[in-house]
Amino acid sequence: MDPGILCFHHCEHKVFCTIIPEQCPVCQQKLDRYDYKLLPFRVPYPFVKASQHPRAIVMKPTHGDFLNDYYNSKDLHIGVTNSHGCVIEFSEEGVRGVNPLTKKWSDFDKSSDWDQCLMLEEFDELWNEIWDSVLLKVSLSPLWEADRYNEERHNCFTFVLAFLRALECGELSEKAHDPKLFCKQYVVPRTSAAGKYISLYRQLKRQNYFIQSQ
């Protein structure tokens, strides 16, 4: 899903594009690899597929995707991947990803909905056993039944913070006691960086180049 945005520097400008042109769009000089102050590079894509990142905290727009649908005023949805990369999430339908009858991970997997998400934090495989154990225990609590859901006070964010507190993993768990502090440290930096990429992507949907003076 990476649109492959490229950047090169020429004639005191940064030029963003998806295909390197034969001529500089600013000075019209034919581009030669020896002319570049800095060789063209690919702008880092800020989004990930949740299924490729087990033991992670992930976030996406509640509706649509980041590149095409997201604006600052829109709601975000947050979830947790288990050790297999399946997303466990809480919504008005209750917890998805866990079967309360078998008390195991559910066969119903909506991880494909998370093919373009921000990763707030990821843990290494040494955490596999305790991560899954705590996530399963928290998910099976009556606190996360569908009728307990409240969009403002008891939602997906509440669920993830409860899991992180139960995980007792140091600083991340400590920050999870304060929703505002957690947002400031883990959410805002990721969404701000993503916002710059989204803006650039949308500029390039409208025109072939986006030019910045250095």
Short mmCIF file of C-alpha atoms in Angstrom, two decimals:
data_model
loop_
_atom_site.label_atom_id
_atom_site.label_comp_id
_atom_site.label_asym_id
_atom_site.label_seq_id
_atom_site.Cartn_x
_atom_site.Cartn_y
_atom_site.Cartn_z
CA MET A 1 0.00 0.00 0.00
CA ASP A 2 3.09 2.23 0.08
CA PRO A 3 2.61 4.78 -2.74
CA GLY A 4 6.38 5.12 -3.07
CA ILE A 5 6.95 8.85 -2.61
CA LEU A 6 10.44 9.92 -3.72
CA CYS A 7 12.47 13.00 -2.88
CA PHE A 8 15.48 14.57 -4.58
CA HIS A 9 17.38 17.83 -4.07
CA HIS A 10 18.18 20.09 -7.02
CA CYS A 11 18.84 23.81 -7.60
CA GLU A 12 18.25 24.62 -3.94
CA HIS A 13 14.89 22.86 -3.86
CA LYS A 14 13.46 19.64 -2.51
CA VAL A 15 11.29 17.93 -5.09
CA PHE A 16 8.79 15.24 -4.09
CA CYS A 17 7.33 12.94 -6.73
CA THR A 18 6.48 9.31 -7.47
CA ILE A 19 8.62 9.07 -10.64
CA ILE A 20 11.97 10.85 -11.06
CA PRO A 21 11.63 13.14 -14.11
CA GLU A 22 14.18 13.62 -16.86
CA GLN A 23 14.26 17.36 -16.19
CA CYS A 24 14.14 19.32 -12.95
CA PRO A 25 10.62 20.78 -12.69
CA VAL A 26 12.07 23.97 -11.15
CA CYS A 27 15.02 24.93 -13.40
CA GLN A 28 14.23 22.62 -16.36
CA GLN A 29 17.82 21.36 -16.39
CA LYS A 30 18.29 17.78 -17.52
CA LEU A 31 18.87 15.66 -14.45
CA ASP A 32 22.11 13.75 -14.22
CA ARG A 33 23.07 11.65 -11.26
CA TYR A 34 26.16 13.79 -10.75
CA ASP A 35 24.00 16.90 -10.32
CA TYR A 36 22.34 15.74 -7.12
CA LYS A 37 23.52 17.16 -3.84
CA LEU A 38 21.83 14.16 -2.28
CA LEU A 39 20.85 11.05 -4.22
CA PRO A 40 17.08 10.50 -4.57
CA PHE A 41 15.57 8.59 -1.68
CA ARG A 42 12.24 7.07 -0.78
CA VAL A 43 10.27 8.96 1.86
CA PRO A 44 9.68 6.55 4.79
CA TYR A 45 6.15 5.15 4.78
CA PRO A 46 4.74 5.61 8.31
CA PHE A 47 2.10 2.88 8.22
CA VAL A 48 2.30 -0.87 8.82
CA LYS A 49 0.22 -4.02 8.42
CA ALA A 50 -0.85 -5.08 11.88
CA SER A 51 -0.61 -8.77 10.95
CA GLN A 52 3.13 -8.34 10.39
CA HIS A 53 3.69 -6.92 13.87
CA PRO A 54 2.82 -9.28 16.73
CA ARG A 55 2.80 -7.94 20.30
CA ALA A 56 2.09 -4.38 19.22
CA ILE A 57 -0.22 -1.47 20.00
CA VAL A 58 -1.77 -0.31 16.72
CA MET A 59 -4.07 2.52 15.68
CA LYS A 60 -6.16 3.35 12.62
CA PRO A 61 -9.06 5.62 11.62
CA THR A 62 -12.41 4.37 12.90
CA HIS A 63 -13.69 4.58 9.32
CA GLY A 64 -11.68 4.39 6.11
CA ASP A 65 -7.90 4.62 5.94
CA PHE A 66 -5.24 7.19 6.75
CA LEU A 67 -4.14 8.20 3.26
CA ASN A 68 -7.55 8.84 1.74
CA ASP A 69 -10.02 9.42 4.58
CA TYR A 70 -8.31 10.71 7.68
CA TYR A 71 -8.45 14.30 8.99
CA ASN A 72 -7.44 15.58 12.43
CA SER A 73 -11.05 15.91 13.55
CA LYS A 74 -11.84 12.25 12.85
CA ASP A 75 -11.86 9.52 15.48
CA LEU A 76 -9.13 6.92 15.75
CA HIS A 77 -9.49 3.28 16.78
CA ILE A 78 -6.83 1.46 18.80
CA GLY A 79 -6.14 -2.24 19.30
CA VAL A 80 -3.55 -4.81 20.37
CA THR A 81 -2.02 -7.61 18.31
CA ASN A 82 -1.42 -10.96 19.97
CA SER A 83 1.70 -13.07 19.39
CA HIS A 84 0.25 -14.25 16.04
CA GLY A 85 -0.38 -10.74 14.71
CA CYS A 86 -4.17 -10.93 15.11
CA VAL A 87 -5.81 -7.71 16.33
CA ILE A 88 -7.76 -7.82 19.58
CA GLU A 89 -10.06 -4.80 19.76
CA PHE A 90 -12.98 -3.46 21.78
CA SER A 91 -15.98 -1.75 20.19
CA GLU A 92 -19.76 -1.52 20.52
CA GLU A 93 -19.77 -5.22 19.53
CA GLY A 94 -17.60 -6.15 22.50
CA VAL A 95 -14.14 -7.68 22.22
CA ARG A 96 -13.18 -9.09 18.83
CA GLY A 97 -10.48 -11.69 18.46
CA VAL A 98 -11.30 -13.77 21.54
CA ASN A 99 -13.90 -16.52 21.91
CA PRO A 100 -15.48 -16.23 25.40
CA LEU A 101 -16.78 -19.80 25.26
CA THR A 102 -13.50 -21.55 24.50
CA LYS A 103 -11.45 -18.80 26.19
CA LYS A 104 -9.08 -18.89 23.24
CA TRP A 105 -8.29 -16.69 20.28
CA SER A 106 -11.18 -16.50 17.87
CA ASP A 107 -11.04 -17.88 14.33
CA PHE A 108 -12.77 -14.68 13.23
CA ASP A 109 -9.94 -12.41 12.19
CA LYS A 110 -10.44 -8.86 10.93
CA SER A 111 -6.73 -8.04 10.80
CA SER A 112 -7.07 -7.17 7.11
CA ASP A 113 -8.92 -4.05 8.30
CA TRP A 114 -5.61 -3.05 9.84
CA ASP A 115 -3.44 -3.12 6.71
CA GLN A 116 -2.70 0.61 7.04
CA CYS A 117 -2.20 1.51 10.66
CA LEU A 118 0.21 3.31 12.95
CA MET A 119 2.24 1.24 15.37
CA LEU A 120 2.62 2.94 18.73
CA GLU A 121 4.82 0.32 20.36
CA GLU A 122 6.06 -3.22 19.67
CA PHE A 123 7.52 -5.82 22.03
CA ASP A 124 10.03 -8.55 21.18
CA GLU A 125 9.24 -12.26 21.16
CA LEU A 126 10.55 -12.77 24.71
CA TRP A 127 7.19 -11.30 25.77
CA ASN A 128 5.13 -13.88 23.82
CA GLU A 129 3.84 -15.95 26.72
CA ILE A 130 3.08 -13.19 29.22
CA TRP A 131 1.71 -10.90 26.50
CA ASP A 132 -0.84 -13.46 25.30
CA SER A 133 -1.69 -14.58 28.83
CA VAL A 134 -2.43 -11.04 30.06
CA LEU A 135 -4.23 -10.05 26.85
CA LEU A 136 -6.48 -13.11 27.04
CA LYS A 137 -7.23 -12.55 30.72
CA VAL A 138 -8.10 -8.86 30.23
CA SER A 139 -10.19 -9.59 27.11
CA LEU A 140 -12.33 -12.17 28.91
CA SER A 141 -13.27 -9.78 31.71
CA PRO A 142 -16.99 -8.82 31.88
CA LEU A 143 -15.79 -5.21 31.67
CA TRP A 144 -15.49 -5.59 27.91
CA GLU A 145 -18.88 -7.05 27.09
CA ALA A 146 -20.77 -5.21 24.36
CA ASP A 147 -23.35 -3.63 26.67
CA ARG A 148 -20.58 -1.98 28.70
CA TYR A 149 -19.27 -0.03 25.72
CA ASN A 150 -19.56 3.75 25.88
CA GLU A 151 -18.11 5.87 23.08
CA GLU A 152 -16.84 8.56 25.44
CA ARG A 153 -15.99 6.80 28.71
CA HIS A 154 -15.46 3.08 28.09
CA ASN A 155 -14.08 2.45 24.63
CA CYS A 156 -11.21 0.96 22.62
CA PHE A 157 -8.72 3.31 24.26
CA THR A 158 -9.92 2.33 27.74
CA PHE A 159 -9.42 -1.33 26.80
CA VAL A 160 -5.86 -0.89 25.54
CA LEU A 161 -4.84 1.16 28.57
CA ALA A 162 -6.30 -1.49 30.90
CA PHE A 163 -4.26 -4.15 29.10
CA LEU A 164 -1.05 -2.11 29.35
CA ARG A 165 -1.56 -1.49 33.06
CA ALA A 166 -2.13 -5.22 33.63
CA LEU A 167 0.98 -6.05 31.61
CA GLU A 168 3.20 -4.24 34.15
CA CYS A 169 5.90 -3.51 31.58
CA GLY A 170 7.55 -0.44 33.09
CA GLU A 171 7.23 3.04 31.61
CA LEU A 172 4.53 2.13 29.09
CA SER A 173 2.34 0.69 31.85
CA GLU A 174 2.98 3.72 34.06
CA LYS A 175 1.95 6.12 31.30
CA ALA A 176 -1.22 4.03 30.77
CA HIS A 177 -2.49 5.28 34.14
CA ASP A 178 -2.79 8.76 32.65
CA PRO A 179 -4.63 8.83 29.29
CA LYS A 180 -3.52 12.38 28.47
CA LEU A 181 0.13 11.61 29.18
CA PHE A 182 -0.09 8.40 27.15
CA CYS A 183 -1.51 10.33 24.18
CA LYS A 184 1.13 13.03 24.47
CA GLN A 185 4.02 10.56 24.49
CA TYR A 186 2.83 7.75 22.21
CA VAL A 187 -0.05 8.94 20.04
CA VAL A 188 0.64 12.57 19.12
CA PRO A 189 4.20 12.06 17.79
CA ARG A 190 3.03 9.22 15.49
CA THR A 191 -0.06 11.01 14.21
CA SER A 192 1.91 14.23 13.64
CA ALA A 193 4.51 12.44 11.53
CA ALA A 194 1.79 10.57 9.66
CA GLY A 195 -0.04 13.86 9.02
CA LYS A 196 2.95 15.25 7.13
CA TYR A 197 3.10 12.15 4.95
CA ILE A 198 -0.66 12.23 4.31
CA SER A 199 -0.47 15.89 3.27
CA LEU A 200 2.38 15.11 0.87
CA TYR A 201 0.51 12.14 -0.59
CA ARG A 202 -2.60 14.23 -1.24
CA GLN A 203 -0.55 16.99 -2.88
CA LEU A 204 0.91 14.40 -5.26
CA LYS A 205 -2.54 13.06 -6.09
CA ARG A 206 -3.38 16.51 -7.44
CA GLN A 207 -0.09 17.28 -9.19
CA ASN A 208 3.04 15.51 -10.42
CA TYR A 209 5.45 17.31 -8.11
CA PHE A 210 5.53 19.03 -4.78
CA ILE A 211 8.39 21.54 -4.46
CA GLN A 212 9.96 22.99 -1.32
CA SER A 213 12.71 25.59 -1.10
CA GLN A 214 15.60 24.38 1.01
#
